[in-house]
Amino acid sequence: MSTEPPMVKAVLEVARRQLGEVGPAALSLRSIAREVGVVPSALYRYLPGREAILTELIRTGYDRLGSAVEEAEATIARQDVRGRWIAVWTATRAWAVAHPHEYALLYGTPVAGYQAPQQTIAPATRVVLTLARIAAAAPVASLHGTANATVLADAEAVIAQLPALGLDADRVGVAEVLAVIESWTLLFGAISFELFGHLRGSMNHGEEYLEHLAHATADRLGL
Amino acid sequence: MSTEPPMVKAVLEVARRQLGEVGPAALSLRSIAREVGVVPSALYRYLPGREAILTELIRTGYDRLGSAVEEAEATIARQDVRGRWIAVWTATRAWAVAHPHEYALLYGTPVAGYQAPQQTIAPATRVVLTLARIAAAAPVASLHGTANATVLADAEAVIAQLPALGLDADRVGVAEVLAVIESWTLLFGAISFELFGHLRGSMNHGEEYLEHLAHATADRLGL
DNA sequence: TGTACATCAGTGAACGCGCGTTCACTGATGTAC
DNA sequence: TGTACATCAGTGAACGCGCGTTCACTGATGTAC
């Protein structure tokens, strides 16, 4: 990413543009080459094949979403914890609505036969980590959890990972972790439901509905 | 569905089987014909084309999921409202895990250029209606909602539709509707997150995590 | 300042593939008289 | 019981298409002496 040759940059830009028109499955190396103005085989000088293009689109996609969300969150006054929480929800949906195919690439059906490589994992956690950071900054609410042992163990394991991710875990308990992950799941569940058409006929106003959910979860977390 | 010619049934069976192997985008009419043991053009006697096969798979998919969930829910004693709620959650996930590609066809990225036809709408509501029926059967909990006006209006519109769907709406208020739709969104959000790999590294035990969410939402609804 | 050579970006043709859909047809099965 | 005809399921060839990837190549640019 840092020092990509201009040709690679151009290819990825065009690929992302075309992704916005046709969806991941139909994204074709030949069509990208055509728009870049080059013969298909020329791309092999810069990328090992079609799959590498998808990998790069996924990685940079998570990063673009993560940046958009972090930037939106950063504009809210630090002490306005609830406002920051709402901002993450709103910004995530706004990015998804603005880039529906890119969103689908990240959070829709995985591309067939495609296994997410290691390098895409870290960028993929940026949104949930932002949520976690906000929850951790809030005055401790007395969350009552009734999780089963397996879930508790998973939550404990998550807490153990937090310091390595740059998050102070002192004030974080399993109840907080579970609440944040549940909120995160609901956030992307609601966006996917809206974008994929499942709320048509019930919650027809996606933006307002997502705001409602943001407030409802903030209430529950005591933000 | 009721009186389909055997050839159509065979085609759909094979199509569903192949869907389980390759995913919706790669599902091919030629390959279906091959397995059915017939030349590709023969299928045109029974179906107008590839798109019609997808439509049928979607419609019957919603029905298969709906039936599985309703059957599981029906085995629980009527007065065990919480048990029925949990059963819906568990059965939905079980079906999704058992038929991941079919699930992805219904709840993953919509097939490119494919518009869900009218006939798929009713079957698609079976799971959420089951949830709604359970919530409506429960003793009224005092849910406190703080939704904005637009969301309230959408919720009211949903309530107005309920009688036509065979659901007694007398005891149902906006707070209940919003709670059910939120639960429904969370249910499918969690399943999609699990199946599409987003919970890897945090909630590694999908079954237990989903049970936890089922209980958490049941708590919130006062079931 | 000029020549010989190496590097390297991009070309062009070809590979083998599978796809959805069309169309005129064959040949078996069923019906009418 | 036998013949003439209609129905209909499925065939086979062809259409035009775009795909990912390979490979030997050209021709411009840069480097060394």
PDB file of C-alpha atoms in Angstrom, chain A residues 37-184:
ATOM      1  CA  GLY A  37      -5.835   0.771 -21.381  1.00  0.00           C
ATOM      2  CA  VAL A  38      -3.564  -2.190 -21.453  1.00  0.00           C
ATOM      3  CA  VAL A  39      -3.585  -5.724 -22.735  1.00  0.00           C
ATOM      4  CA  PRO A  40      -4.763  -8.345 -20.175  1.00  0.00           C
ATOM      5  CA  SER A  41      -1.460 -10.157 -19.954  1.00  0.00           C
ATOM      6  CA  ALA A  42       0.262  -6.914 -18.997  1.00  0.00           C
ATOM      7  CA  LEU A  43      -1.316  -7.082 -15.543  1.00  0.00           C
ATOM      8  CA  TYR A  44       0.672 -10.203 -14.755  1.00  0.00           C
ATOM      9  CA  ARG A  45       3.781  -8.082 -14.524  1.00  0.00           C
ATOM     10  CA  TYR A  46       2.277  -6.410 -11.456  1.00  0.00           C
ATOM     11  CA  LEU A  47      -0.064  -8.922  -9.891  1.00  0.00           C
ATOM     12  CA  PRO A  48      -0.025 -12.715  -9.827  1.00  0.00           C
ATOM     13  CA  GLY A  49      -3.614 -12.953 -11.050  1.00  0.00           C
ATOM     14  CA  ARG A  50      -7.241 -12.173 -10.503  1.00  0.00           C
ATOM     15  CA  GLU A  51      -7.359 -13.487  -6.967  1.00  0.00           C
ATOM     16  CA  ALA A  52      -4.641 -11.063  -5.876  1.00  0.00           C
ATOM     17  CA  ILE A  53      -6.775  -8.186  -7.103  1.00  0.00           C
ATOM     18  CA  LEU A  54      -9.663  -9.366  -4.941  1.00  0.00           C
ATOM     19  CA  THR A  55      -7.380  -9.749  -1.952  1.00  0.00           C
ATOM     20  CA  GLU A  56      -6.115  -6.209  -2.348  1.00  0.00           C
ATOM     21  CA  LEU A  57      -9.646  -4.881  -2.759  1.00  0.00           C
ATOM     22  CA  ILE A  58     -10.698  -6.591   0.440  1.00  0.00           C
ATOM     23  CA  ARG A  59      -7.740  -5.385   2.427  1.00  0.00           C
ATOM     24  CA  THR A  60      -7.998  -1.799   1.267  1.00  0.00           C
ATOM     25  CA  GLY A  61     -11.766  -1.972   1.631  1.00  0.00           C
ATOM     26  CA  TYR A  62     -11.531  -2.746   5.328  1.00  0.00           C
ATOM     27  CA  ASP A  63      -9.037   0.037   5.651  1.00  0.00           C
ATOM     28  CA  ARG A  64     -11.179   2.543   3.804  1.00  0.00           C
ATOM     29  CA  LEU A  65     -14.197   1.684   5.926  1.00  0.00           C
ATOM     30  CA  GLY A  66     -12.096   1.748   9.083  1.00  0.00           C
ATOM     31  CA  SER A  67     -10.646   5.136   8.230  1.00  0.00           C
ATOM     32  CA  ALA A  68     -14.010   6.642   7.364  1.00  0.00           C
ATOM     33  CA  VAL A  69     -15.465   5.451  10.652  1.00  0.00           C
ATOM     34  CA  GLU A  70     -12.499   6.495  12.768  1.00  0.00           C
ATOM     35  CA  GLU A  71     -12.451   9.924  11.175  1.00  0.00           C
ATOM     36  CA  ALA A  72     -16.144  10.467  11.797  1.00  0.00           C
ATOM     37  CA  GLU A  73     -15.754   9.337  15.369  1.00  0.00           C
ATOM     38  CA  ALA A  74     -12.767  11.614  15.901  1.00  0.00           C
ATOM     39  CA  THR A  75     -14.781  14.736  15.155  1.00  0.00           C
ATOM     40  CA  ILE A  76     -16.972  14.209  18.225  1.00  0.00           C
ATOM     41  CA  ALA A  77     -15.924  15.686  21.539  1.00  0.00           C
ATOM     42  CA  ARG A  78     -14.124  13.024  23.580  1.00  0.00           C
ATOM     43  CA  GLN A  79     -16.371  13.364  26.594  1.00  0.00           C
ATOM     44  CA  ASP A  80     -19.506  12.928  24.458  1.00  0.00           C
ATOM     45  CA  VAL A  81     -19.309   9.184  24.670  1.00  0.00           C
ATOM     46  CA  ARG A  82     -22.821   8.546  23.419  1.00  0.00           C
ATOM     47  CA  GLY A  83     -22.255  10.903  20.496  1.00  0.00           C
ATOM     48  CA  ARG A  84     -19.130   9.001  19.526  1.00  0.00           C
ATOM     49  CA  TRP A  85     -21.039   5.711  19.653  1.00  0.00           C
ATOM     50  CA  ILE A  86     -23.790   7.077  17.422  1.00  0.00           C
ATOM     51  CA  ALA A  87     -21.196   8.494  15.055  1.00  0.00           C
ATOM     52  CA  VAL A  88     -19.652   5.061  14.520  1.00  0.00           C
ATOM     53  CA  TRP A  89     -23.031   3.560  13.650  1.00  0.00           C
ATOM     54  CA  THR A  90     -23.971   6.378  11.338  1.00  0.00           C
ATOM     55  CA  ALA A  91     -20.612   6.509   9.582  1.00  0.00           C
ATOM     56  CA  THR A  92     -20.517   2.769   9.055  1.00  0.00           C
ATOM     57  CA  ARG A  93     -23.916   2.775   7.415  1.00  0.00           C
ATOM     58  CA  ALA A  94     -23.101   5.872   5.365  1.00  0.00           C
ATOM     59  CA  TRP A  95     -19.998   4.223   3.968  1.00  0.00           C
ATOM     60  CA  ALA A  96     -21.907   1.030   3.203  1.00  0.00           C
ATOM     61  CA  VAL A  97     -24.684   2.891   1.416  1.00  0.00           C
ATOM     62  CA  ALA A  98     -22.133   4.907  -0.559  1.00  0.00           C
ATOM     63  CA  HIS A  99     -20.171   1.785  -1.550  1.00  0.00           C
ATOM     64  CA  PRO A 100     -22.679  -1.064  -1.631  1.00  0.00           C
ATOM     65  CA  HIS A 101     -20.655  -3.459  -3.761  1.00  0.00           C
ATOM     66  CA  GLU A 102     -17.521  -2.866  -1.776  1.00  0.00           C
ATOM     67  CA  TYR A 103     -19.541  -3.443   1.383  1.00  0.00           C
ATOM     68  CA  ALA A 104     -20.900  -6.648  -0.094  1.00  0.00           C
ATOM     69  CA  LEU A 105     -17.377  -7.770  -0.893  1.00  0.00           C
ATOM     70  CA  LEU A 106     -16.420  -7.356   2.766  1.00  0.00           C
ATOM     71  CA  TYR A 107     -19.592  -8.417   4.566  1.00  0.00           C
ATOM     72  CA  GLY A 108     -21.683 -10.317   2.036  1.00  0.00           C
ATOM     73  CA  THR A 109     -21.248 -13.843   0.811  1.00  0.00           C
ATOM     74  CA  PRO A 110     -17.541 -14.691   0.688  1.00  0.00           C
ATOM     75  CA  VAL A 111     -16.235 -15.043  -2.849  1.00  0.00           C
ATOM     76  CA  ALA A 112     -16.423 -18.732  -3.775  1.00  0.00           C
ATOM     77  CA  GLY A 113     -13.232 -20.629  -3.231  1.00  0.00           C
ATOM     78  CA  TYR A 114     -11.635 -17.572  -1.789  1.00  0.00           C
ATOM     79  CA  GLN A 115      -9.963 -17.769   1.602  1.00  0.00           C
ATOM     80  CA  ALA A 116      -9.299 -14.508   3.408  1.00  0.00           C
ATOM     81  CA  PRO A 117      -5.546 -14.237   3.801  1.00  0.00           C
ATOM     82  CA  GLN A 118      -3.843 -13.295   7.036  1.00  0.00           C
ATOM     83  CA  GLN A 119      -3.178  -9.728   5.955  1.00  0.00           C
ATOM     84  CA  THR A 120      -6.855  -8.865   5.839  1.00  0.00           C
ATOM     85  CA  ILE A 121      -7.533  -9.722   9.471  1.00  0.00           C
ATOM     86  CA  ALA A 122      -6.151  -6.678  11.256  1.00  0.00           C
ATOM     87  CA  PRO A 123      -7.887  -4.055   9.096  1.00  0.00           C
ATOM     88  CA  ALA A 124     -11.138  -5.981   9.506  1.00  0.00           C
ATOM     89  CA  THR A 125     -11.225  -5.283  13.237  1.00  0.00           C
ATOM     90  CA  ARG A 126     -11.063  -1.503  13.077  1.00  0.00           C
ATOM     91  CA  VAL A 127     -14.769  -0.809  13.456  1.00  0.00           C
ATOM     92  CA  VAL A 128     -15.375  -3.171  16.336  1.00  0.00           C
ATOM     93  CA  LEU A 129     -12.248  -1.900  18.045  1.00  0.00           C
ATOM     94  CA  THR A 130     -13.556   1.634  17.763  1.00  0.00           C
ATOM     95  CA  LEU A 131     -16.782   0.525  19.398  1.00  0.00           C
ATOM     96  CA  ALA A 132     -14.787  -1.210  22.104  1.00  0.00           C
ATOM     97  CA  ARG A 133     -12.683   1.868  22.745  1.00  0.00           C
ATOM     98  CA  ILE A 134     -15.798   3.974  23.237  1.00  0.00           C
ATOM     99  CA  ALA A 135     -17.384   1.462  25.559  1.00  0.00           C
ATOM    100  CA  ALA A 136     -14.176   1.242  27.550  1.00  0.00           C
ATOM    101  CA  ALA A 137     -14.092   5.030  27.894  1.00  0.00           C
ATOM    102  CA  ALA A 138     -17.566   5.172  29.353  1.00  0.00           C
ATOM    103  CA  PRO A 139     -18.341   5.128  33.044  1.00  0.00           C
ATOM    104  CA  VAL A 140     -18.742   1.504  34.002  1.00  0.00           C
ATOM    105  CA  ALA A 141     -22.340   0.433  33.738  1.00  0.00           C
ATOM    106  CA  SER A 142     -23.539  -2.495  35.732  1.00  0.00           C
ATOM    107  CA  LEU A 143     -24.231  -4.924  32.920  1.00  0.00           C
ATOM    108  CA  HIS A 144     -25.852  -8.150  33.945  1.00  0.00           C
ATOM    109  CA  GLY A 145     -24.801 -11.050  31.790  1.00  0.00           C
ATOM    110  CA  THR A 146     -26.068 -14.596  31.862  1.00  0.00           C
ATOM    111  CA  ALA A 147     -23.812 -16.207  29.334  1.00  0.00           C
ATOM    112  CA  ASN A 148     -22.981 -19.884  29.306  1.00  0.00           C
ATOM    113  CA  ALA A 149     -19.514 -21.143  30.141  1.00  0.00           C
ATOM    114  CA  THR A 150     -18.321 -21.535  26.560  1.00  0.00           C
ATOM    115  CA  VAL A 151     -19.291 -18.009  25.669  1.00  0.00           C
ATOM    116  CA  LEU A 152     -17.682 -16.696  28.827  1.00  0.00           C
ATOM    117  CA  ALA A 153     -14.443 -18.434  27.911  1.00  0.00           C
ATOM    118  CA  ASP A 154     -14.477 -16.897  24.456  1.00  0.00           C
ATOM    119  CA  ALA A 155     -15.111 -13.492  25.969  1.00  0.00           C
ATOM    120  CA  GLU A 156     -12.240 -13.945  28.395  1.00  0.00           C
ATOM    121  CA  ALA A 157      -9.975 -14.864  25.501  1.00  0.00           C
ATOM    122  CA  VAL A 158     -10.992 -11.672  23.753  1.00  0.00           C
ATOM    123  CA  ILE A 159     -10.114  -9.648  26.836  1.00  0.00           C
ATOM    124  CA  ALA A 160      -6.716 -11.287  26.886  1.00  0.00           C
ATOM    125  CA  GLN A 161      -6.102 -10.079  23.325  1.00  0.00           C
ATOM    126  CA  LEU A 162      -7.056  -6.479  23.987  1.00  0.00           C
ATOM    127  CA  PRO A 163      -3.733  -5.137  25.291  1.00  0.00           C
ATOM    128  CA  ALA A 164      -1.982  -6.368  22.138  1.00  0.00           C
ATOM    129  CA  LEU A 165      -4.508  -4.351  20.153  1.00  0.00           C
ATOM    130  CA  GLY A 166      -3.673  -1.190  22.054  1.00  0.00           C
ATOM    131  CA  LEU A 167      -6.725  -1.220  24.248  1.00  0.00           C
ATOM    132  CA  ASP A 168      -6.575  -0.794  27.986  1.00  0.00           C
ATOM    133  CA  ALA A 169      -8.458  -3.783  29.333  1.00  0.00           C
ATOM    134  CA  ASP A 170      -8.401  -2.896  32.991  1.00  0.00           C
ATOM    135  CA  ARG A 171     -11.991  -1.743  33.161  1.00  0.00           C
ATOM    136  CA  VAL A 172     -13.315  -4.241  30.636  1.00  0.00           C
ATOM    137  CA  GLY A 173     -15.239  -7.282  31.786  1.00  0.00           C
ATOM    138  CA  VAL A 174     -16.951 -10.094  29.927  1.00  0.00           C
ATOM    139  CA  ALA A 175     -20.283  -8.308  30.061  1.00  0.00           C
ATOM    140  CA  GLU A 176     -18.798  -5.302  28.273  1.00  0.00           C
ATOM    141  CA  VAL A 177     -17.102  -7.479  25.673  1.00  0.00           C
ATOM    142  CA  LEU A 178     -20.299  -9.351  24.978  1.00  0.00           C
ATOM    143  CA  ALA A 179     -22.289  -6.155  24.743  1.00  0.00           C
ATOM    144  CA  VAL A 180     -19.849  -4.632  22.275  1.00  0.00           C
ATOM    145  CA  ILE A 181     -19.701  -7.718  20.073  1.00  0.00           C
ATOM    146  CA  GLU A 182     -23.466  -7.998  20.133  1.00  0.00           C
ATOM    147  CA  SER A 183     -23.783  -4.358  19.111  1.00  0.00           C
ATOM    148  CA  TRP A 184     -21.239  -4.848  16.359  1.00  0.00           C
TER     149      TRP A 184
END
